[in-house]
Amino acid sequence: MQDAQDAKPLIDLGGSVAFRSVCFSYPNGERVLQDFSLHIPSGQKVGLVGRSGAGKSTILSLLQRLYDPETGQVLIDEQDIAKMTQHSLRHAIAVVQQDISLFHRSVRENLRYSRPEASDEDVLRAAEAARCTEFIARLPQGFDTIIGERGLKLSGGERQRLAIARAFLRNAPIILLDEATSALDSESEQSIQEALMRLVKGRTVIAIAHRLSTLDSFDRILVLERGRIVEDGSSADLLRRKGVYSRMYMRQLAAPRRT
Ligand code: ADP
């Protein structure tokens, strides 16, 4: 994506998100979103749920401007992301994926990747906030240990905590969480949950979650079907409504580890 000629930096007003009548299809694909609208106030924590192919990842991709909508707008703090500089858009959003890409570089450089101008002190603070310092201290050269493809291998939980540390460093008002389906062991899961809870505090969050119980503390759940929002409310509201969400939830309670 190129900056528009008159692209402006984002004026950060806390990180509200809006989709306004967005239509979108992938090149050579069918319509994924048709006249899609959504408003997320700043600081709200929203979980996106729905079957595979419902459009959850597409919504996160459009918000990062990996694609432009055919018609309609995607806005952050009421400003059209197509008209803002890529630089400021990148700084407004931090993505935490379960499987982050690590470079063949030191732990420190891998963390600093999300904010190249960060000081060593900033990096240390982010690592502490994400509960990384303990395992980093156990690495042969601590923060200077080379990790990545041909470097020292880290566990899934350690990699995920590094992803959270990167997001802390970026200090973005909007956090996108993409929870993979693979189950982690319960010990690392606990510390990851703690680190995530700290990270999301005071920020806008949009999460794709497969284990619905992780969304219990969220403000709002959106259930998507074929690119449309079919249910919208708190987890408690939707459970009371006994619709799609409640059926999905009950199925997972019955078979918690299969999801
Ligand atoms: P979800 O995240 O809910 O599983 P997606 O947003 O990935 O759903 O997919 C929505 C629709 O778009 C699906 O029909 C999927 O096949 C299609 N799709 C997703 N990514 C691409 C792509 N890169 N190219 C073409 N079609 C895609």
PDB file of N, CA, C and O in Angstrom, residues 23-88:
ATOM      1  N   CYS A  23     -17.684  -2.687   1.500  1.00  0.00           N
ATOM      2  CA  CYS A  23     -17.826  -3.841   0.611  1.00  0.00           C
ATOM      3  C   CYS A  23     -16.423  -4.303   0.275  1.00  0.00           C
ATOM      4  O   CYS A  23     -15.550  -3.487  -0.028  1.00  0.00           O
ATOM      5  N   PHE A  24     -16.228  -5.605   0.338  1.00  0.00           N
ATOM      6  CA  PHE A  24     -14.889  -6.119   0.051  1.00  0.00           C
ATOM      7  C   PHE A  24     -14.934  -7.532  -0.517  1.00  0.00           C
ATOM      8  O   PHE A  24     -15.662  -8.390  -0.017  1.00  0.00           O
ATOM      9  N   SER A  25     -14.166  -7.761  -1.573  1.00  0.00           N
ATOM     10  CA  SER A  25     -13.924  -9.111  -2.094  1.00  0.00           C
ATOM     11  C   SER A  25     -12.432  -9.250  -2.296  1.00  0.00           C
ATOM     12  O   SER A  25     -11.747  -8.279  -2.607  1.00  0.00           O
ATOM     13  N   TYR A  26     -11.922 -10.458  -2.145  1.00  0.00           N
ATOM     14  CA  TYR A  26     -10.525 -10.720  -2.498  1.00  0.00           C
ATOM     15  C   TYR A  26     -10.437 -10.759  -4.022  1.00  0.00           C
ATOM     16  O   TYR A  26     -11.434 -11.068  -4.683  1.00  0.00           O
ATOM     17  N   PRO A  27      -9.259 -10.442  -4.568  1.00  0.00           N
ATOM     18  CA  PRO A  27      -9.113 -10.535  -6.020  1.00  0.00           C
ATOM     19  C   PRO A  27      -9.569 -11.924  -6.466  1.00  0.00           C
ATOM     20  O   PRO A  27      -9.147 -12.917  -5.892  1.00  0.00           O
ATOM     21  N   ASN A  28     -10.418 -11.989  -7.453  1.00  0.00           N
ATOM     22  CA  ASN A  28     -10.963 -13.253  -7.990  1.00  0.00           C
ATOM     23  C   ASN A  28     -11.807 -14.038  -6.986  1.00  0.00           C
ATOM     24  O   ASN A  28     -12.094 -15.205  -7.220  1.00  0.00           O
ATOM     25  N   GLY A  29     -12.161 -13.414  -5.905  1.00  0.00           N
ATOM     26  CA  GLY A  29     -12.952 -14.151  -4.915  1.00  0.00           C
ATOM     27  C   GLY A  29     -14.372 -13.629  -4.880  1.00  0.00           C
ATOM     28  O   GLY A  29     -14.708 -12.650  -5.545  1.00  0.00           O
ATOM     29  N   GLU A  30     -15.196 -14.288  -4.094  1.00  0.00           N
ATOM     30  CA  GLU A  30     -16.541 -13.761  -3.958  1.00  0.00           C
ATOM     31  C   GLU A  30     -16.563 -12.679  -2.888  1.00  0.00           C
ATOM     32  O   GLU A  30     -15.612 -12.476  -2.149  1.00  0.00           O
ATOM     33  N   ARG A  31     -17.693 -12.014  -2.804  1.00  0.00           N
ATOM     34  CA  ARG A  31     -17.884 -10.950  -1.828  1.00  0.00           C
ATOM     35  C   ARG A  31     -17.743 -11.504  -0.410  1.00  0.00           C
ATOM     36  O   ARG A  31     -18.428 -12.469  -0.076  1.00  0.00           O
ATOM     37  N   VAL A  32     -16.863 -10.907   0.376  1.00  0.00           N
ATOM     38  CA  VAL A  32     -16.718 -11.353   1.763  1.00  0.00           C
ATOM     39  C   VAL A  32     -17.522 -10.431   2.686  1.00  0.00           C
ATOM     40  O   VAL A  32     -18.228 -10.884   3.578  1.00  0.00           O
ATOM     41  N   LEU A  33     -17.411  -9.116   2.461  1.00  0.00           N
ATOM     42  CA  LEU A  33     -18.198  -8.170   3.254  1.00  0.00           C
ATOM     43  C   LEU A  33     -19.080  -7.356   2.324  1.00  0.00           C
ATOM     44  O   LEU A  33     -18.630  -6.849   1.290  1.00  0.00           O
ATOM     45  N   GLN A  34     -20.336  -7.232   2.704  1.00  0.00           N
ATOM     46  CA  GLN A  34     -21.304  -6.505   1.885  1.00  0.00           C
ATOM     47  C   GLN A  34     -21.963  -5.470   2.780  1.00  0.00           C
ATOM     48  O   GLN A  34     -22.627  -5.843   3.743  1.00  0.00           O
ATOM     49  N   ASP A  35     -21.704  -4.202   2.506  1.00  0.00           N
ATOM     50  CA  ASP A  35     -22.326  -3.133   3.273  1.00  0.00           C
ATOM     51  C   ASP A  35     -22.141  -3.342   4.786  1.00  0.00           C
ATOM     52  O   ASP A  35     -23.095  -3.283   5.556  1.00  0.00           O
ATOM     53  N   PHE A  36     -20.893  -3.601   5.172  1.00  0.00           N
ATOM     54  CA  PHE A  36     -20.583  -3.965   6.553  1.00  0.00           C
ATOM     55  C   PHE A  36     -20.293  -2.716   7.389  1.00  0.00           C
ATOM     56  O   PHE A  36     -19.429  -1.919   7.035  1.00  0.00           O
ATOM     57  N   SER A  37     -21.002  -2.558   8.488  1.00  0.00           N
ATOM     58  CA  SER A  37     -20.773  -1.416   9.373  1.00  0.00           C
ATOM     59  C   SER A  37     -20.590  -1.882  10.808  1.00  0.00           C
ATOM     60  O   SER A  37     -21.224  -2.853  11.229  1.00  0.00           O
ATOM     61  N   LEU A  38     -19.743  -1.176  11.516  1.00  0.00           N
ATOM     62  CA  LEU A  38     -19.408  -1.574  12.877  1.00  0.00           C
ATOM     63  C   LEU A  38     -18.787  -0.379  13.575  1.00  0.00           C
ATOM     64  O   LEU A  38     -17.974   0.331  12.980  1.00  0.00           O
ATOM     65  N   HIS A  39     -19.146  -0.145  14.822  1.00  0.00           N
ATOM     66  CA  HIS A  39     -18.474   0.905  15.579  1.00  0.00           C
ATOM     67  C   HIS A  39     -17.984   0.345  16.904  1.00  0.00           C
ATOM     68  O   HIS A  39     -18.746  -0.272  17.646  1.00  0.00           O
ATOM     69  N   ILE A  40     -16.720   0.550  17.188  1.00  0.00           N
ATOM     70  CA  ILE A  40     -16.128   0.092  18.442  1.00  0.00           C
ATOM     71  C   ILE A  40     -15.552   1.313  19.157  1.00  0.00           C
ATOM     72  O   ILE A  40     -14.596   1.921  18.682  1.00  0.00           O
ATOM     73  N   PRO A  41     -16.147   1.700  20.286  1.00  0.00           N
ATOM     74  CA  PRO A  41     -15.635   2.862  21.017  1.00  0.00           C
ATOM     75  C   PRO A  41     -14.239   2.581  21.558  1.00  0.00           C
ATOM     76  O   PRO A  41     -13.879   1.417  21.773  1.00  0.00           O
ATOM     77  N   SER A  42     -13.467   3.622  21.808  1.00  0.00           N
ATOM     78  CA  SER A  42     -12.104   3.405  22.289  1.00  0.00           C
ATOM     79  C   SER A  42     -12.154   2.725  23.651  1.00  0.00           C
ATOM     80  O   SER A  42     -13.013   3.007  24.475  1.00  0.00           O
ATOM     81  N   GLY A  43     -11.249   1.764  23.827  1.00  0.00           N
ATOM     82  CA  GLY A  43     -11.169   1.039  25.089  1.00  0.00           C
ATOM     83  C   GLY A  43     -12.065  -0.177  25.175  1.00  0.00           C
ATOM     84  O   GLY A  43     -11.960  -0.947  26.125  1.00  0.00           O
ATOM     85  N   GLN A  44     -12.942  -0.362  24.188  1.00  0.00           N
ATOM     86  CA  GLN A  44     -13.829  -1.534  24.243  1.00  0.00           C
ATOM     87  C   GLN A  44     -13.062  -2.802  23.846  1.00  0.00           C
ATOM     88  O   GLN A  44     -12.197  -2.766  22.976  1.00  0.00           O
ATOM     89  N   LYS A  45     -13.407  -3.925  24.503  1.00  0.00           N
ATOM     90  CA  LYS A  45     -12.765  -5.215  24.195  1.00  0.00           C
ATOM     91  C   LYS A  45     -13.788  -6.093  23.498  1.00  0.00           C
ATOM     92  O   LYS A  45     -14.791  -6.469  24.084  1.00  0.00           O
ATOM     93  N   VAL A  46     -13.485  -6.385  22.236  1.00  0.00           N
ATOM     94  CA  VAL A  46     -14.458  -7.066  21.382  1.00  0.00           C
ATOM     95  C   VAL A  46     -13.902  -8.402  20.915  1.00  0.00           C
ATOM     96  O   VAL A  46     -12.761  -8.476  20.447  1.00  0.00           O
ATOM     97  N   GLY A  47     -14.698  -9.444  21.025  1.00  0.00           N
ATOM     98  CA  GLY A  47     -14.302 -10.754  20.507  1.00  0.00           C
ATOM     99  C   GLY A  47     -15.065 -11.057  19.230  1.00  0.00           C
ATOM    100  O   GLY A  47     -16.279 -10.859  19.174  1.00  0.00           O
ATOM    101  N   LEU A  48     -14.360 -11.508  18.206  1.00  0.00           N
ATOM    102  CA  LEU A  48     -15.008 -11.921  16.959  1.00  0.00           C
ATOM    103  C   LEU A  48     -15.090 -13.437  16.957  1.00  0.00           C
ATOM    104  O   LEU A  48     -14.072 -14.110  17.101  1.00  0.00           O
ATOM    105  N   VAL A  49     -16.278 -13.963  16.803  1.00  0.00           N
ATOM    106  CA  VAL A  49     -16.399 -15.415  16.718  1.00  0.00           C
ATOM    107  C   VAL A  49     -17.229 -15.785  15.501  1.00  0.00           C
ATOM    108  O   VAL A  49     -17.932 -14.947  14.920  1.00  0.00           O
ATOM    109  N   GLY A  50     -17.136 -17.022  15.127  1.00  0.00           N
ATOM    110  CA  GLY A  50     -17.863 -17.498  13.948  1.00  0.00           C
ATOM    111  C   GLY A  50     -17.042 -18.574  13.276  1.00  0.00           C
ATOM    112  O   GLY A  50     -15.849 -18.686  13.513  1.00  0.00           O
ATOM    113  N   ARG A  51     -17.734 -19.339  12.430  1.00  0.00           N
ATOM    114  CA  ARG A  51     -17.058 -20.441  11.733  1.00  0.00           C
ATOM    115  C   ARG A  51     -15.900 -19.967  10.898  1.00  0.00           C
ATOM    116  O   ARG A  51     -15.843 -18.813  10.501  1.00  0.00           O
ATOM    117  N   SER A  52     -15.041 -20.878  10.567  1.00  0.00           N
ATOM    118  CA  SER A  52     -13.955 -20.605   9.648  1.00  0.00           C
ATOM    119  C   SER A  52     -14.544 -20.115   8.319  1.00  0.00           C
ATOM    120  O   SER A  52     -15.523 -20.679   7.827  1.00  0.00           O
ATOM    121  N   GLY A  53     -13.982 -19.047   7.806  1.00  0.00           N
ATOM    122  CA  GLY A  53     -14.487 -18.485   6.554  1.00  0.00           C
ATOM    123  C   GLY A  53     -15.552 -17.420   6.748  1.00  0.00           C
ATOM    124  O   GLY A  53     -16.048 -16.831   5.780  1.00  0.00           O
ATOM    125  N   ALA A  54     -15.917 -17.115   7.999  1.00  0.00           N
ATOM    126  CA  ALA A  54     -16.994 -16.148   8.259  1.00  0.00           C
ATOM    127  C   ALA A  54     -16.569 -14.705   7.972  1.00  0.00           C
ATOM    128  O   ALA A  54     -17.410 -13.840   7.764  1.00  0.00           O
ATOM    129  N   GLY A  55     -15.247 -14.445   8.002  1.00  0.00           N
ATOM    130  CA  GLY A  55     -14.780 -13.094   7.700  1.00  0.00           C
ATOM    131  C   GLY A  55     -14.001 -12.421   8.815  1.00  0.00           C
ATOM    132  O   GLY A  55     -13.640 -11.246   8.717  1.00  0.00           O
ATOM    133  N   LYS A  56     -13.685 -13.164   9.877  1.00  0.00           N
ATOM    134  CA  LYS A  56     -13.010 -12.575  11.043  1.00  0.00           C
ATOM    135  C   LYS A  56     -11.632 -12.012  10.673  1.00  0.00           C
ATOM    136  O   LYS A  56     -11.316 -10.867  10.971  1.00  0.00           O
ATOM    137  N   SER A  57     -10.813 -12.828  10.013  1.00  0.00           N
ATOM    138  CA  SER A  57      -9.453 -12.363   9.663  1.00  0.00           C
ATOM    139  C   SER A  57      -9.511 -11.231   8.652  1.00  0.00           C
ATOM    140  O   SER A  57      -8.652 -10.336   8.671  1.00  0.00           O
ATOM    141  N   THR A  58     -10.496 -11.277   7.784  1.00  0.00           N
ATOM    142  CA  THR A  58     -10.622 -10.214   6.783  1.00  0.00           C
ATOM    143  C   THR A  58     -10.830  -8.864   7.470  1.00  0.00           C
ATOM    144  O   THR A  58     -10.250  -7.856   7.062  1.00  0.00           O
ATOM    145  N   ILE A  59     -11.621  -8.855   8.526  1.00  0.00           N
ATOM    146  CA  ILE A  59     -11.868  -7.612   9.259  1.00  0.00           C
ATOM    147  C   ILE A  59     -10.559  -7.082   9.859  1.00  0.00           C
ATOM    148  O   ILE A  59     -10.236  -5.897   9.748  1.00  0.00           O
ATOM    149  N   LEU A  60      -9.765  -7.981  10.429  1.00  0.00           N
ATOM    150  CA  LEU A  60      -8.475  -7.546  10.985  1.00  0.00           C
ATOM    151  C   LEU A  60      -7.529  -7.072   9.872  1.00  0.00           C
ATOM    152  O   LEU A  60      -6.794  -6.104  10.040  1.00  0.00           O
ATOM    153  N   SER A  61      -7.562  -7.744   8.716  1.00  0.00           N
ATOM    154  CA  SER A  61      -6.691  -7.345   7.599  1.00  0.00           C
ATOM    155  C   SER A  61      -7.068  -5.963   7.070  1.00  0.00           C
ATOM    156  O   SER A  61      -6.198  -5.147   6.771  1.00  0.00           O
ATOM    157  N   LEU A  62      -8.367  -5.719   6.951  1.00  0.00           N
ATOM    158  CA  LEU A  62      -8.802  -4.414   6.439  1.00  0.00           C
ATOM    159  C   LEU A  62      -8.419  -3.302   7.412  1.00  0.00           C
ATOM    160  O   LEU A  62      -8.028  -2.210   6.997  1.00  0.00           O
ATOM    161  N   LEU A  63      -8.505  -3.585   8.712  1.00  0.00           N
ATOM    162  CA  LEU A  63      -8.160  -2.572   9.699  1.00  0.00           C
ATOM    163  C   LEU A  63      -6.664  -2.236   9.652  1.00  0.00           C
ATOM    164  O   LEU A  63      -6.270  -1.106   9.912  1.00  0.00           O
ATOM    165  N   GLN A  64      -5.851  -3.215   9.268  1.00  0.00           N
ATOM    166  CA  GLN A  64      -4.415  -2.940   9.123  1.00  0.00           C
ATOM    167  C   GLN A  64      -4.087  -2.409   7.736  1.00  0.00           C
ATOM    168  O   GLN A  64      -2.932  -2.190   7.398  1.00  0.00           O
ATOM    169  N   ARG A  65      -5.077  -2.268   6.935  1.00  0.00           N
ATOM    170  CA  ARG A  65      -4.957  -1.823   5.544  1.00  0.00           C
ATOM    171  C   ARG A  65      -4.029  -2.715   4.722  1.00  0.00           C
ATOM    172  O   ARG A  65      -3.198  -2.231   3.946  1.00  0.00           O
ATOM    173  N   LEU A  66      -4.177  -4.019   4.918  1.00  0.00           N
ATOM    174  CA  LEU A  66      -3.468  -4.948   4.038  1.00  0.00           C
ATOM    175  C   LEU A  66      -4.196  -4.966   2.695  1.00  0.00           C
ATOM    176  O   LEU A  66      -3.628  -5.338   1.675  1.00  0.00           O
ATOM    177  N   TYR A  67      -5.476  -4.579   2.717  1.00  0.00           N
ATOM    178  CA  TYR A  67      -6.281  -4.412   1.504  1.00  0.00           C
ATOM    179  C   TYR A  67      -7.120  -3.155   1.687  1.00  0.00           C
ATOM    180  O   TYR A  67      -7.392  -2.759   2.813  1.00  0.00           O
ATOM    181  N   ASP A  68      -7.544  -2.578   0.562  1.00  0.00           N
ATOM    182  CA  ASP A  68      -8.498  -1.475   0.624  1.00  0.00           C
ATOM    183  C   ASP A  68      -9.892  -2.001   0.296  1.00  0.00           C
ATOM    184  O   ASP A  68     -10.038  -2.863  -0.557  1.00  0.00           O
ATOM    185  N   PRO A  69     -10.920  -1.458   0.963  1.00  0.00           N
ATOM    186  CA  PRO A  69     -12.283  -1.853   0.594  1.00  0.00           C
ATOM    187  C   PRO A  69     -12.625  -1.354  -0.809  1.00  0.00           C
ATOM    188  O   PRO A  69     -12.020  -0.386  -1.280  1.00  0.00           O
ATOM    189  N   GLU A  70     -13.581  -2.047  -1.464  1.00  0.00           N
ATOM    190  CA  GLU A  70     -14.029  -1.548  -2.782  1.00  0.00           C
ATOM    191  C   GLU A  70     -14.814  -0.255  -2.591  1.00  0.00           C
ATOM    192  O   GLU A  70     -14.597   0.712  -3.297  1.00  0.00           O
ATOM    193  N   THR A  71     -15.730  -0.292  -1.646  1.00  0.00           N
ATOM    194  CA  THR A  71     -16.442   0.933  -1.289  1.00  0.00           C
ATOM    195  C   THR A  71     -16.549   0.982   0.230  1.00  0.00           C
ATOM    196  O   THR A  71     -16.379  -0.031   0.897  1.00  0.00           O
ATOM    197  N   GLY A  72     -16.848   2.158   0.741  1.00  0.00           N
ATOM    198  CA  GLY A  72     -16.954   2.325   2.189  1.00  0.00           C
ATOM    199  C   GLY A  72     -15.615   2.696   2.796  1.00  0.00           C
ATOM    200  O   GLY A  72     -14.612   2.816   2.087  1.00  0.00           O
ATOM    201  N   GLN A  73     -15.601   2.868   4.106  1.00  0.00           N
ATOM    202  CA  GLN A  73     -14.395   3.333   4.784  1.00  0.00           C
ATOM    203  C   GLN A  73     -14.119   2.565   6.066  1.00  0.00           C
ATOM    204  O   GLN A  73     -15.038   2.084   6.712  1.00  0.00           O
ATOM    205  N   VAL A  74     -12.841   2.497   6.368  1.00  0.00           N
ATOM    206  CA  VAL A  74     -12.411   1.981   7.658  1.00  0.00           C
ATOM    207  C   VAL A  74     -11.777   3.166   8.394  1.00  0.00           C
ATOM    208  O   VAL A  74     -10.908   3.849   7.836  1.00  0.00           O
ATOM    209  N   LEU A  75     -12.241   3.411   9.601  1.00  0.00           N
ATOM    210  CA  LEU A  75     -11.794   4.601  10.324  1.00  0.00           C
ATOM    211  C   LEU A  75     -11.194   4.251  11.680  1.00  0.00           C
ATOM    212  O   LEU A  75     -11.663   3.331  12.357  1.00  0.00           O
ATOM    213  N   ILE A  76     -10.166   4.984  12.033  1.00  0.00           N
ATOM    214  CA  ILE A  76      -9.649   4.943  13.407  1.00  0.00           C
ATOM    215  C   ILE A  76      -9.791   6.363  13.948  1.00  0.00           C
ATOM    216  O   ILE A  76      -9.375   7.320  13.280  1.00  0.00           O
ATOM    217  N   ASP A  77     -10.392   6.473  15.111  1.00  0.00           N
ATOM    218  CA  ASP A  77     -10.655   7.796  15.685  1.00  0.00           C
ATOM    219  C   ASP A  77     -11.274   8.740  14.649  1.00  0.00           C
ATOM    220  O   ASP A  77     -10.840   9.895  14.497  1.00  0.00           O
ATOM    221  N   GLU A  78     -12.255   8.194  13.905  1.00  0.00           N
ATOM    222  CA  GLU A  78     -13.020   8.968  12.916  1.00  0.00           C
ATOM    223  C   GLU A  78     -12.175   9.430  11.729  1.00  0.00           C
ATOM    224  O   GLU A  78     -12.615  10.276  10.953  1.00  0.00           O
ATOM    225  N   GLN A  79     -10.953   8.890  11.577  1.00  0.00           N
ATOM    226  CA  GLN A  79     -10.115   9.289  10.444  1.00  0.00           C
ATOM    227  C   GLN A  79      -9.944   8.094   9.505  1.00  0.00           C
ATOM    228  O   GLN A  79      -9.628   6.986   9.950  1.00  0.00           O
ATOM    229  N   ASP A  80     -10.165   8.313   8.224  1.00  0.00           N
ATOM    230  CA  ASP A  80     -10.115   7.260   7.211  1.00  0.00           C
ATOM    231  C   ASP A  80      -8.674   6.725   7.109  1.00  0.00           C
ATOM    232  O   ASP A  80      -7.745   7.489   6.827  1.00  0.00           O
ATOM    233  N   ILE A  81      -8.514   5.410   7.310  1.00  0.00           N
ATOM    234  CA  ILE A  81      -7.142   4.872   7.307  1.00  0.00           C
ATOM    235  C   ILE A  81      -6.507   4.933   5.915  1.00  0.00           C
ATOM    236  O   ILE A  81      -5.287   4.908   5.788  1.00  0.00           O
ATOM    237  N   ALA A  82      -7.336   5.029   4.876  1.00  0.00           N
ATOM    238  CA  ALA A  82      -6.784   5.128   3.515  1.00  0.00           C
ATOM    239  C   ALA A  82      -6.146   6.495   3.286  1.00  0.00           C
ATOM    240  O   ALA A  82      -5.385   6.688   2.344  1.00  0.00           O
ATOM    241  N   LYS A  83      -6.462   7.445   4.166  1.00  0.00           N
ATOM    242  CA  LYS A  83      -5.934   8.799   3.980  1.00  0.00           C
ATOM    243  C   LYS A  83      -4.888   9.151   5.022  1.00  0.00           C
ATOM    244  O   LYS A  83      -4.494  10.305   5.148  1.00  0.00           O
ATOM    245  N   MET A  84      -4.478   8.156   5.823  1.00  0.00           N
ATOM    246  CA  MET A  84      -3.435   8.480   6.807  1.00  0.00           C
ATOM    247  C   MET A  84      -2.113   7.820   6.404  1.00  0.00           C
ATOM    248  O   MET A  84      -2.091   6.912   5.583  1.00  0.00           O
ATOM    249  N   THR A  85      -1.031   8.306   6.972  1.00  0.00           N
ATOM    250  CA  THR A  85       0.273   7.730   6.609  1.00  0.00           C
ATOM    251  C   THR A  85       0.346   6.297   7.149  1.00  0.00           C
ATOM    252  O   THR A  85      -0.185   5.990   8.211  1.00  0.00           O
ATOM    253  N   GLN A  86       1.009   5.448   6.373  1.00  0.00           N
ATOM    254  CA  GLN A  86       1.188   4.048   6.778  1.00  0.00           C
ATOM    255  C   GLN A  86       1.910   3.994   8.113  1.00  0.00           C
ATOM    256  O   GLN A  86       1.641   3.155   8.952  1.00  0.00           O
ATOM    257  N   HIS A  87       2.839   4.908   8.262  1.00  0.00           N
ATOM    258  CA  HIS A  87       3.645   4.947   9.474  1.00  0.00           C
ATOM    259  C   HIS A  87       2.760   5.134  10.703  1.00  0.00           C
ATOM    260  O   HIS A  87       2.868   4.407  11.690  1.00  0.00           O
ATOM    261  N   SER A  88       1.840   6.086  10.629  1.00  0.00           N
ATOM    262  CA  SER A  88       1.025   6.314  11.823  1.00  0.00           C
ATOM    263  C   SER A  88       0.002   5.195  12.015  1.00  0.00           C
ATOM    264  O   SER A  88      -0.340   4.856  13.143  1.00  0.00           O
TER     265      SER A  88
END
